[in-house]
Amino acid sequence: MYILMATPECAPVAKAGGLGDFVQGLSRELAAQGHQVEIILPKYDCLRYDRVEDMTLEHPDLWVPFFDRAVHCDVEVGLVDGLRCYFIDAHSEHGFFNRGAIYGDADDPDRFTFFSHAILAFLVASGRRPDIIHCNEWQTGLVPVLLFERYTALGLDKTRVCYSLHNLGHQGWTTPKVLEMNGLDVGRLMVPDRLQDPGNPQAVNLMKGGIVFSNFVTTVSPRYAWEIQHTDQGVGLQGVLRDQDRKFGGVLNGIDTTTWNPATDPFIATNYDLERLPGKAENKAALRERLGLVDAPKPIVAVVSRLDRQKGIDLIRHSIDYSVEQGAQFVLLGSAQEPAINAIFWDAKQSLADHPDAHLELGYDEELAHLIYAGADMIVIPSVYEPCGLTQMIAMRYGCVPIVRRVGGLADTVFDANYSDRPYEERNGYVFDELTFEGLESALGRAIGLWQQHPDHFRQLRLNGMRMDNSWARPAQDYLNIYQHIRVR
């Protein structure tokens, strides 16, 4: 099949979060299985141009409708990790993609609906006819709307859309002006069964438009699919998703097992695998040396995370003190955008300065992240909600036992050592339910206790996690099944 990934992010050239990893990982696996996969995204001024090979001008004269006129664009193409990637370069006084960042401006709905329109205009102008356009997040939610309303009549009548929702906390709420901007009929589309927001009849909901007009809708784990249909995790779209249930499902993400592989990882002190597990102890020693922790017979508990409210800030902060009180060491790597959260962890860092058993690194350091996974014994992920989560999968690959809250993809990948109904060899971590200090302690205390009192059993949990297949192979096959289901034959 010919598959076009329409996305605002793609690692490593334009990454703000897990979406970039999703597009890169799934695209690489689909291409490895023999399909023609291309990616299209805006040409941001903050692109990692050093990670794009052989960039050339592909289409120099693209005109994209914009209100009652058109904006001139160039489309450039280059290779990103061997994948063909198109970049929309808009020449407009609005500087749509020249903002120094991917997201964060008040006119983001204008910027990304323009991008959505440019995708389809480019396909028509260049004669490309993908079997599937795989759209992602609200930023490309208008693609299936425009395809159905305008572009099937312009030669894209056999193209079908799979639409993936990564986080319903952001839905692209905006005004009807974006429909006018793109030449769409406001009266036809601003109705309850199309783009009108369920909670605000005056607002357009771009994610809802993508859901209604796509041929199939996915999200990034089966548990999160249930949560966004039946709990407040749906953020107002629960009824819409239940109405679309016949074309909706959850597909668990994978991880890049080339980048995250302790057997070959260039960023860790000693490479290791299931047969060379003592190498993990050498990484533990290297982590202690790098962060100034005392060499002592204690487990290392870690957090590697964005520090925002979704991630369970209060529980992360509590886990530091609790771990040290229970005779463990603690390391944290993370950064906060919100000043109040940043202040909480800077205060904690200062209070723990020169502590022999705790170190907080506020920022992001890719090399250090690898060493933490390799050197830590367990990792805490107490999320308020977690559509999928990659951290727990990466940690398990490195023999680092996850302690997680039972939400979203965490519930789909981590099975409690004591209370799971899974066979013993599939149990790989500790799980808690309540978003409370007591809930966290119930799981973290059991993990630290097992390490201290039953090291052989703790070692088995490590091995169980390392044996799990969290690669992209299975998710890619699930997506291929969806594509085959909706494609025009």
Protein backbone atom coordinates (compact mmCIF):
# COMPACT_ATOMS: atom_id res chain seq x y z
CA MET A 1 0.00 0.00 0.00
CA TYR A 2 0.91 3.65 -0.40
CA ILE A 3 0.54 5.26 3.04
CA LEU A 4 0.97 8.96 3.77
CA MET A 5 1.54 9.98 7.41
CA ALA A 6 0.06 13.45 7.99
CA THR A 7 1.47 14.84 11.21
CA PRO A 8 2.67 17.95 13.04
CA GLU A 9 5.61 15.96 14.49
CA CYS A 10 8.12 13.36 13.42
CA ALA A 11 11.16 12.33 15.45
CA PRO A 12 13.95 13.24 15.27
CA VAL A 13 13.41 16.33 13.10
CA ALA A 14 10.33 17.83 14.79
CA LYS A 15 9.48 16.37 18.18
CA ALA A 16 7.57 17.85 21.09
CA GLY A 17 6.37 14.60 22.67
CA GLY A 18 5.37 11.00 22.07
CA LEU A 19 3.61 11.74 18.77
CA GLY A 20 6.97 12.25 17.08
CA ASP A 21 8.14 8.84 18.24
CA PHE A 22 4.86 7.24 17.15
CA VAL A 23 5.16 8.54 13.58
CA GLN A 24 8.82 7.58 13.28
CA GLY A 25 8.43 4.11 14.81
CA LEU A 26 5.26 3.06 12.97
CA SER A 27 6.48 4.45 9.65
CA ARG A 28 9.78 2.62 9.88
CA GLU A 29 8.08 -0.69 10.66
CA LEU A 30 5.53 -0.32 7.85
CA ALA A 31 8.32 0.50 5.40
CA ALA A 32 10.34 -2.48 6.64
CA GLN A 33 7.35 -4.68 5.81
CA GLY A 34 7.46 -3.50 2.20
CA HIS A 35 4.89 -0.69 2.03
CA GLN A 36 5.44 2.70 0.45
CA VAL A 37 5.41 5.11 3.40
CA GLU A 38 5.84 8.86 3.17
CA ILE A 39 5.53 11.54 5.84
CA ILE A 40 4.32 15.12 5.45
CA LEU A 41 4.72 17.89 7.99
CA PRO A 42 5.26 21.66 8.14
CA LYS A 43 8.68 23.11 7.42
CA TYR A 44 9.21 24.70 10.81
CA ASP A 45 12.06 27.13 11.28
CA CYS A 46 13.06 25.01 14.31
CA LEU A 47 13.43 21.75 12.35
CA ARG A 48 16.49 19.64 13.09
CA TYR A 49 17.88 20.19 9.60
CA ASP A 50 20.99 18.22 10.55
CA ARG A 51 18.81 15.10 10.66
CA VAL A 52 17.39 15.58 7.13
CA GLU A 53 19.42 14.11 4.28
CA ASP A 54 19.40 15.27 0.65
CA MET A 55 16.70 17.93 1.05
CA THR A 56 15.60 19.21 -2.35
CA LEU A 57 12.76 21.23 -3.80
CA GLU A 58 10.02 18.83 -4.87
CA HIS A 59 7.15 21.14 -5.85
CA PRO A 60 7.96 24.85 -6.25
CA ASP A 61 4.61 26.30 -7.13
CA LEU A 62 1.87 25.11 -4.78
CA TRP A 63 -1.04 27.48 -4.15
CA VAL A 64 -3.18 26.75 -1.12
CA PRO A 65 -6.64 28.37 -0.75
CA PHE A 66 -6.82 30.88 2.11
CA PHE A 67 -10.09 32.82 2.51
CA ASP A 68 -10.74 34.41 -0.90
CA ARG A 69 -7.17 34.14 -2.13
CA ALA A 70 -4.31 31.64 -2.10
CA VAL A 71 -0.96 31.37 -0.34
CA HIS A 72 2.13 30.33 -2.24
CA CYS A 73 4.04 27.35 -0.83
CA ASP A 74 7.08 25.31 -1.71
CA VAL A 75 7.21 21.61 -0.91
CA GLU A 76 10.65 20.20 -0.15
CA VAL A 77 11.57 16.56 0.31
CA GLY A 78 14.34 14.79 2.17
CA LEU A 79 15.18 11.55 3.92
CA VAL A 80 14.64 11.20 7.67
CA ASP A 81 16.04 7.91 8.97
CA GLY A 82 15.62 6.55 5.44
CA LEU A 83 11.98 7.64 5.16
CA ARG A 84 10.82 10.05 2.47
CA CYS A 85 9.55 13.16 4.22
CA TYR A 86 7.81 16.19 2.65
CA PHE A 87 7.95 19.64 4.22
CA ILE A 88 5.33 22.34 3.50
CA ASP A 89 7.00 25.76 3.37
CA ALA A 90 4.35 28.51 3.41
CA HIS A 91 5.33 31.96 2.11
CA SER A 92 2.85 34.09 4.02
CA GLU A 93 3.00 37.25 6.07
CA HIS A 94 1.50 35.16 8.87
CA GLY A 95 4.74 33.17 9.17
CA PHE A 96 2.69 30.07 9.94
CA PHE A 97 5.67 27.82 10.62
CA ASN A 98 8.30 30.41 11.56
CA ARG A 99 7.57 30.70 15.27
CA GLY A 100 10.65 29.10 16.82
CA ALA A 101 8.52 26.25 18.22
CA ILE A 102 6.06 23.63 16.98
CA TYR A 103 3.11 24.61 19.18
CA GLY A 104 2.05 27.32 21.57
CA ASP A 105 0.61 30.24 19.60
CA ALA A 106 -2.92 31.60 19.85
CA ASP A 107 -3.46 31.04 16.13
CA ASP A 108 -2.42 27.35 16.19
CA PRO A 109 -5.84 26.34 14.75
CA ASP A 110 -5.26 28.65 11.78
CA ARG A 111 -1.70 27.39 11.30
CA PHE A 112 -2.60 23.71 11.31
CA THR A 113 -5.81 23.89 9.32
CA PHE A 114 -3.78 25.70 6.67
CA PHE A 115 -1.28 22.82 6.85
CA SER A 116 -4.14 20.30 6.50
CA HIS A 117 -5.39 22.08 3.40
CA ALA A 118 -1.86 22.24 1.97
CA ILE A 119 -1.52 18.45 2.27
CA LEU A 120 -4.50 17.79 0.03
CA ALA A 121 -3.64 20.59 -2.40
CA PHE A 122 -0.17 19.07 -2.77
CA LEU A 123 -1.53 15.59 -3.45
CA VAL A 124 -3.80 16.89 -6.19
CA ALA A 125 -1.18 19.16 -7.75
CA SER A 126 1.52 16.48 -7.76
CA GLY A 127 -0.71 13.61 -8.89
CA ARG A 128 -0.06 11.54 -5.77
CA ARG A 129 -2.86 9.18 -4.78
CA PRO A 130 -2.17 7.44 -1.47
CA ASP A 131 -4.33 4.50 -0.49
CA ILE A 132 -4.33 5.72 3.10
CA ILE A 133 -3.72 9.07 4.76
CA HIS A 134 -2.92 8.38 8.40
CA CYS A 135 -3.79 11.59 10.27
CA ASN A 136 -2.70 12.38 13.82
CA GLU A 137 -4.14 14.59 16.54
CA TRP A 138 -6.37 17.65 16.16
CA GLN A 139 -3.73 19.40 14.04
CA THR A 140 -4.70 17.19 11.07
CA GLY A 141 -8.36 16.73 12.03
CA LEU A 142 -9.52 18.89 9.12
CA VAL A 143 -7.86 16.63 6.51
CA PRO A 144 -10.72 14.08 6.34
CA VAL A 145 -13.27 16.92 6.42
CA LEU A 146 -11.66 18.68 3.46
CA LEU A 147 -11.13 15.36 1.67
CA PHE A 148 -14.81 14.48 1.87
CA GLU A 149 -16.17 18.00 1.31
CA ARG A 150 -13.85 19.18 -1.49
CA TYR A 151 -11.10 16.84 -2.64
CA THR A 152 -12.83 13.56 -3.51
CA ALA A 153 -14.16 15.47 -6.51
CA LEU A 154 -10.61 16.51 -7.46
CA GLY A 155 -9.17 13.03 -7.91
CA LEU A 156 -8.77 11.74 -4.34
CA ASP A 157 -11.96 9.67 -4.41
CA LYS A 158 -10.13 6.41 -3.61
CA THR A 159 -8.04 7.74 -0.71
CA ARG A 160 -9.17 6.71 2.76
CA VAL A 161 -8.31 8.13 6.19
CA CYS A 162 -7.20 6.47 9.41
CA TYR A 163 -7.17 9.02 12.25
CA SER A 164 -5.21 8.52 15.49
CA LEU A 165 -6.00 10.29 18.77
CA HIS A 166 -3.01 10.58 21.08
CA ASN A 167 -4.31 12.85 23.86
CA LEU A 168 -7.86 14.12 24.26
CA GLY A 169 -6.69 16.89 26.54
CA HIS A 170 -6.10 18.91 23.35
CA GLN A 171 -8.90 18.89 20.76
CA GLY A 172 -8.39 21.97 18.60
CA TRP A 173 -11.22 24.14 19.92
CA THR A 174 -11.57 27.21 17.72
CA THR A 175 -14.04 29.51 15.94
CA PRO A 176 -16.00 28.97 12.71
CA LYS A 177 -13.54 31.32 11.05
CA VAL A 178 -11.26 28.36 10.29
CA LEU A 179 -14.01 26.80 8.19
CA GLU A 180 -14.44 30.02 6.21
CA MET A 181 -10.66 30.26 5.85
CA ASN A 182 -10.64 26.87 4.15
CA GLY A 183 -13.65 27.45 1.92
CA LEU A 184 -15.99 25.16 3.87
CA ASP A 185 -19.71 25.63 4.44
CA VAL A 186 -20.12 26.83 8.03
CA GLY A 187 -23.87 26.17 8.05
CA ARG A 188 -23.42 22.56 6.91
CA LEU A 189 -20.62 21.75 9.33
CA MET A 190 -21.51 23.66 12.50
CA VAL A 191 -24.12 21.12 13.56
CA PRO A 192 -24.11 18.52 16.36
CA ASP A 193 -23.26 15.52 14.17
CA ARG A 194 -20.32 17.24 12.46
CA LEU A 195 -17.83 19.82 13.83
CA GLN A 196 -19.85 21.63 16.48
CA ASP A 197 -18.23 21.18 19.90
CA PRO A 198 -20.47 19.20 22.30
CA GLY A 199 -19.80 21.57 25.19
CA ASN A 200 -19.85 24.89 23.33
CA PRO A 201 -22.23 25.24 20.36
CA GLN A 202 -20.35 28.35 19.21
CA ALA A 203 -17.03 26.50 18.85
CA VAL A 204 -15.56 24.28 16.17
CA ASN A 205 -13.90 21.11 17.48
CA LEU A 206 -11.27 19.99 14.96
CA MET A 207 -10.67 16.63 16.63
CA LYS A 208 -14.38 15.89 16.47
CA GLY A 209 -14.32 16.69 12.74
CA GLY A 210 -11.53 14.16 12.27
CA ILE A 211 -13.45 11.51 14.21
CA VAL A 212 -16.72 12.02 12.30
CA PHE A 213 -15.25 12.22 8.80
CA SER A 214 -12.50 9.57 9.01
CA ASN A 215 -12.97 6.02 7.81
CA PHE A 216 -11.44 4.58 10.98
CA VAL A 217 -10.35 6.12 14.29
CA THR A 218 -7.72 4.72 16.65
CA THR A 219 -6.15 5.66 19.93
CA VAL A 220 -2.93 4.50 21.45
CA SER A 221 -4.02 1.72 23.83
CA PRO A 222 -7.11 -0.45 24.34
CA ARG A 223 -7.57 0.76 27.93
CA TYR A 224 -7.44 4.43 26.88
CA ALA A 225 -10.00 3.68 24.13
CA TRP A 226 -12.42 2.48 26.83
CA GLU A 227 -11.59 5.38 29.16
CA ILE A 228 -12.28 8.09 26.57
CA GLN A 229 -15.64 6.52 25.72
CA HIS A 230 -16.83 5.94 29.29
CA THR A 231 -15.05 8.33 31.69
CA ASP A 232 -14.17 12.01 31.91
CA GLN A 233 -10.93 11.18 30.09
CA GLY A 234 -13.00 11.76 26.93
CA VAL A 235 -13.08 15.49 27.78
CA GLY A 236 -16.54 15.97 26.27
CA LEU A 237 -16.16 13.58 23.31
CA GLN A 238 -17.38 10.44 25.10
CA GLY A 239 -20.74 10.44 23.32
CA VAL A 240 -19.17 11.14 19.92
CA LEU A 241 -16.78 8.21 20.34
CA ARG A 242 -19.55 5.87 21.49
CA ASP A 243 -21.60 6.88 18.43
CA GLN A 244 -18.59 6.06 16.24
CA ASP A 245 -17.82 2.79 18.02
CA ARG A 246 -18.17 0.67 14.85
CA LYS A 247 -15.07 2.37 13.42
CA PHE A 248 -13.05 2.95 16.61
CA GLY A 249 -10.42 0.92 18.45
CA GLY A 250 -7.28 1.06 20.56
CA VAL A 251 -3.90 -0.07 19.23
CA LEU A 252 -1.07 -0.13 21.75
CA ASN A 253 2.02 1.82 20.72
CA GLY A 254 5.42 0.21 20.34
CA ILE A 255 8.90 1.48 21.10
CA ASP A 256 11.93 1.83 18.87
CA THR A 257 13.87 -1.28 19.86
CA THR A 258 16.92 -0.13 17.92
CA THR A 259 17.31 3.10 19.88
CA TRP A 260 16.26 1.47 23.17
CA ASN A 261 18.39 -1.66 23.31
CA PRO A 262 20.72 -2.30 26.26
CA ALA A 263 22.68 -4.81 24.18
CA THR A 264 23.86 -2.10 21.75
CA ASP A 265 23.11 1.24 23.47
CA PRO A 266 26.10 3.58 22.98
CA PHE A 267 25.03 5.85 25.86
CA ILE A 268 25.41 3.34 28.70
CA ALA A 269 28.49 2.18 30.57
CA THR A 270 28.25 -1.53 29.76
CA ASN A 271 26.04 -3.29 27.25
CA TYR A 272 23.98 -6.19 28.54
CA ASP A 273 20.96 -8.40 27.80
CA LEU A 274 19.09 -11.35 29.29
CA GLU A 275 22.20 -13.53 29.18
CA ARG A 276 24.52 -10.77 30.46
CA LEU A 277 22.45 -9.30 33.27
CA PRO A 278 25.46 -8.58 35.55
CA GLY A 279 26.20 -5.72 33.14
CA LYS A 280 23.29 -3.87 34.68
CA ALA A 281 25.20 -3.65 37.99
CA GLU A 282 28.06 -1.90 36.18
CA ASN A 283 25.59 0.68 34.85
CA LYS A 284 24.24 1.15 38.37
CA ALA A 285 27.76 1.93 39.57
CA ALA A 286 28.26 4.35 36.66
CA LEU A 287 24.97 6.11 37.41
CA ARG A 288 25.94 6.55 41.07
CA GLU A 289 29.32 7.94 40.10
CA ARG A 290 27.84 10.38 37.60
CA LEU A 291 25.18 11.69 40.00
CA GLY A 292 27.19 11.61 43.20
CA LEU A 293 25.25 8.89 45.02
CA VAL A 294 26.92 6.79 47.68
CA ASP A 295 27.87 3.22 46.74
CA ALA A 296 25.67 1.17 49.06
CA PRO A 297 23.55 -2.02 48.92
CA LYS A 298 20.35 -0.15 48.08
CA PRO A 299 17.93 -0.16 45.14
CA ILE A 300 17.76 2.90 42.89
CA VAL A 301 14.25 4.25 42.22
CA ALA A 302 13.93 6.59 39.23
CA VAL A 303 11.61 9.04 37.54
CA VAL A 304 12.21 10.05 33.90
CA SER A 305 9.33 12.29 32.91
CA ARG A 306 7.94 15.61 31.87
CA LEU A 307 6.95 17.33 35.08
CA ASP A 308 3.37 18.34 34.43
CA ARG A 309 0.06 17.68 36.11
CA GLN A 310 -0.82 14.74 33.85
CA LYS A 311 2.17 12.87 35.25
CA GLY A 312 1.04 12.99 38.90
CA ILE A 313 3.26 15.74 40.28
CA ASP A 314 2.30 15.32 43.94
CA LEU A 315 2.98 11.59 43.81
CA ILE A 316 6.31 12.06 42.04
CA ARG A 317 7.37 14.51 44.76
CA HIS A 318 6.18 12.16 47.49
CA SER A 319 8.02 9.20 45.95
CA ILE A 320 11.37 10.95 46.52
CA ASP A 321 11.00 11.20 50.28
CA TYR A 322 9.25 7.85 50.63
CA SER A 323 11.96 5.97 48.70
CA VAL A 324 14.76 7.41 50.83
CA GLU A 325 12.80 6.68 54.03
CA GLN A 326 12.43 3.04 52.92
CA GLY A 327 16.18 2.62 52.44
CA ALA A 328 16.36 3.21 48.67
CA GLN A 329 18.13 5.79 46.54
CA PHE A 330 16.29 8.12 44.18
CA VAL A 331 17.14 9.84 40.88
CA LEU A 332 14.91 12.14 38.84
CA LEU A 333 15.35 13.51 35.33
CA GLY A 334 12.64 15.88 34.17
CA SER A 335 11.67 19.43 33.32
CA ALA A 336 8.60 21.56 34.00
CA GLN A 337 7.07 24.26 31.81
CA GLU A 338 4.69 25.51 34.50
CA PRO A 339 6.48 27.90 36.92
CA ALA A 340 4.68 26.60 40.02
CA ILE A 341 5.69 23.00 39.26
CA ASN A 342 9.22 24.08 38.42
CA ALA A 343 9.44 25.80 41.82
CA ILE A 344 8.33 22.62 43.64
CA PHE A 345 11.18 20.59 42.17
CA TRP A 346 13.81 23.31 42.46
CA ASP A 347 12.96 23.54 46.15
CA ALA A 348 13.29 19.76 46.41
CA LYS A 349 16.60 19.83 44.57
CA GLN A 350 18.00 22.44 46.94
CA SER A 351 16.78 20.62 50.03
CA LEU A 352 18.45 17.42 48.79
CA ALA A 353 21.72 19.06 47.71
CA ASP A 354 24.65 16.76 48.54
CA HIS A 355 22.27 14.07 49.83
CA PRO A 356 24.09 10.73 49.49
CA ASP A 357 20.95 8.90 48.37
CA ALA A 358 19.07 11.36 46.12
CA HIS A 359 19.77 13.43 43.03
CA LEU A 360 17.38 15.55 40.94
CA GLU A 361 18.39 16.62 37.44
CA LEU A 362 16.00 19.31 36.20
CA GLY A 363 16.15 19.46 32.42
CA TYR A 364 16.38 16.83 29.73
CA ASP A 365 19.52 14.92 28.83
CA GLU A 366 19.05 12.10 26.34
CA GLU A 367 22.32 10.40 27.21
CA LEU A 368 21.55 10.51 30.94
CA ALA A 369 18.05 9.11 30.31
CA HIS A 370 19.60 6.00 28.77
CA LEU A 371 21.98 5.57 31.72
CA ILE A 372 19.13 5.96 34.23
CA TYR A 373 17.11 3.21 32.55
CA ALA A 374 20.21 1.00 32.53
CA GLY A 375 21.28 1.76 36.11
CA ALA A 376 18.00 2.05 38.02
CA ASP A 377 16.21 -0.90 39.60
CA MET A 378 12.68 0.51 39.39
CA ILE A 379 10.85 3.46 37.86
CA VAL A 380 7.80 5.33 39.17
CA ILE A 381 5.02 6.40 36.75
CA PRO A 382 2.05 7.66 38.84
CA SER A 383 0.11 9.29 36.01
CA VAL A 384 -3.28 10.95 36.41
CA TYR A 385 -3.95 9.69 32.90
CA GLU A 386 -1.66 8.07 30.33
CA PRO A 387 -2.97 7.34 26.82
CA CYS A 388 -0.17 4.87 26.20
CA GLY A 389 3.16 5.69 27.80
CA LEU A 390 6.54 4.67 26.44
CA THR A 391 8.54 5.06 29.66
CA GLN A 392 7.34 1.79 31.20
CA MET A 393 8.10 -0.15 28.00
CA ILE A 394 11.59 1.33 27.69
CA ALA A 395 12.29 0.70 31.38
CA MET A 396 11.30 -2.96 31.15
CA ARG A 397 13.58 -3.47 28.15
CA TYR A 398 16.45 -2.32 30.39
CA GLY A 399 15.44 -4.55 33.33
CA CYS A 400 14.05 -1.62 35.31
CA VAL A 401 10.83 -2.64 37.10
CA PRO A 402 7.90 -0.20 36.65
CA ILE A 403 5.62 1.00 39.46
CA VAL A 404 2.55 2.48 37.74
CA ARG A 405 -0.98 3.69 38.28
CA ARG A 406 -3.63 1.51 36.57
CA VAL A 407 -4.63 3.89 33.74
CA GLY A 408 -4.45 3.86 29.94
CA GLY A 409 -1.53 2.07 28.37
CA LEU A 410 0.12 1.55 31.75
CA ALA A 411 -2.69 -0.88 32.60
CA ASP A 412 -2.22 -2.64 29.25
CA THR A 413 1.52 -3.25 29.69
CA VAL A 414 2.32 -3.62 33.41
CA PHE A 415 1.01 -6.63 35.37
CA ASP A 416 1.28 -6.69 39.16
CA ALA A 417 3.74 -9.09 40.76
CA ASN A 418 1.26 -10.08 43.46
CA TYR A 419 -2.26 -9.43 42.25
CA SER A 420 -2.34 -9.97 38.49
CA ASP A 421 -4.33 -12.82 36.96
CA ARG A 422 -1.49 -13.27 34.44
CA PRO A 423 0.86 -16.26 34.62
CA TYR A 424 3.86 -15.64 36.88
CA GLU A 425 6.25 -15.35 33.93
CA GLU A 426 4.20 -12.42 32.54
CA ARG A 427 4.13 -10.41 35.75
CA ASN A 428 6.54 -7.53 35.38
CA GLY A 429 5.90 -4.72 37.87
CA TYR A 430 3.67 -3.14 40.50
CA VAL A 431 0.31 -1.44 40.00
CA PHE A 432 -1.89 0.79 42.15
CA ASP A 433 -5.29 2.39 41.60
CA GLU A 434 -5.89 5.37 43.88
CA LEU A 435 -4.33 8.73 43.09
CA THR A 436 -3.12 9.10 46.69
CA PHE A 437 0.10 8.84 48.69
CA GLU A 438 -1.24 5.62 50.23
CA GLY A 439 -1.92 4.16 46.79
CA LEU A 440 1.60 4.91 45.61
CA GLU A 441 3.15 3.55 48.81
CA SER A 442 1.19 0.30 48.47
CA ALA A 443 3.01 -0.46 45.21
CA LEU A 444 6.38 1.24 45.74
CA GLY A 445 6.72 -0.24 49.23
CA ARG A 446 6.15 -3.75 47.86
CA ALA A 447 8.74 -3.20 45.12
CA ILE A 448 11.43 -1.91 47.50
CA GLY A 449 10.61 -4.69 49.99
CA LEU A 450 10.98 -7.40 47.34
CA TRP A 451 14.37 -6.02 46.27
CA GLN A 452 15.56 -5.97 49.89
CA GLN A 453 14.14 -9.30 51.10
CA HIS A 454 13.78 -11.54 48.04
CA PRO A 455 16.42 -10.56 45.44
CA ASP A 456 15.88 -13.70 43.36
CA HIS A 457 12.19 -12.89 42.93
CA PHE A 458 13.04 -9.29 42.04
CA ARG A 459 15.51 -10.55 39.44
CA GLN A 460 12.74 -12.65 37.91
CA LEU A 461 10.54 -9.54 37.54
CA ARG A 462 13.41 -7.86 35.69
CA LEU A 463 13.73 -10.80 33.33
CA ASN A 464 9.98 -10.99 32.75
CA GLY A 465 9.96 -7.35 31.66
CA MET A 466 13.01 -7.75 29.43
CA ARG A 467 11.34 -10.65 27.62
CA MET A 468 8.24 -8.65 26.68
CA ASP A 469 7.85 -7.77 23.02
CA ASN A 470 7.00 -4.07 22.94
CA SER A 471 8.39 -3.52 19.44
CA TRP A 472 6.40 -1.94 16.61
CA ALA A 473 5.94 -5.30 14.81
CA ARG A 474 2.57 -6.21 16.33
CA PRO A 475 1.06 -2.67 16.32
CA ALA A 476 2.12 -2.21 12.69
CA GLN A 477 0.25 -5.38 11.75
CA ASP A 478 -2.82 -4.10 13.60
CA TYR A 479 -2.66 -0.87 11.60
CA LEU A 480 -2.18 -2.78 8.35
CA ASN A 481 -5.33 -4.76 9.15
CA ILE A 482 -7.20 -1.47 9.63
CA TYR A 483 -5.83 -0.04 6.37
CA GLN A 484 -6.84 -3.18 4.51
CA HIS A 485 -10.30 -2.96 6.05
CA ILE A 486 -10.95 0.59 4.84
CA ARG A 487 -8.99 0.78 1.57
CA VAL A 488 -10.65 0.83 -1.82
CA ARG A 489 -9.70 -2.38 -3.64
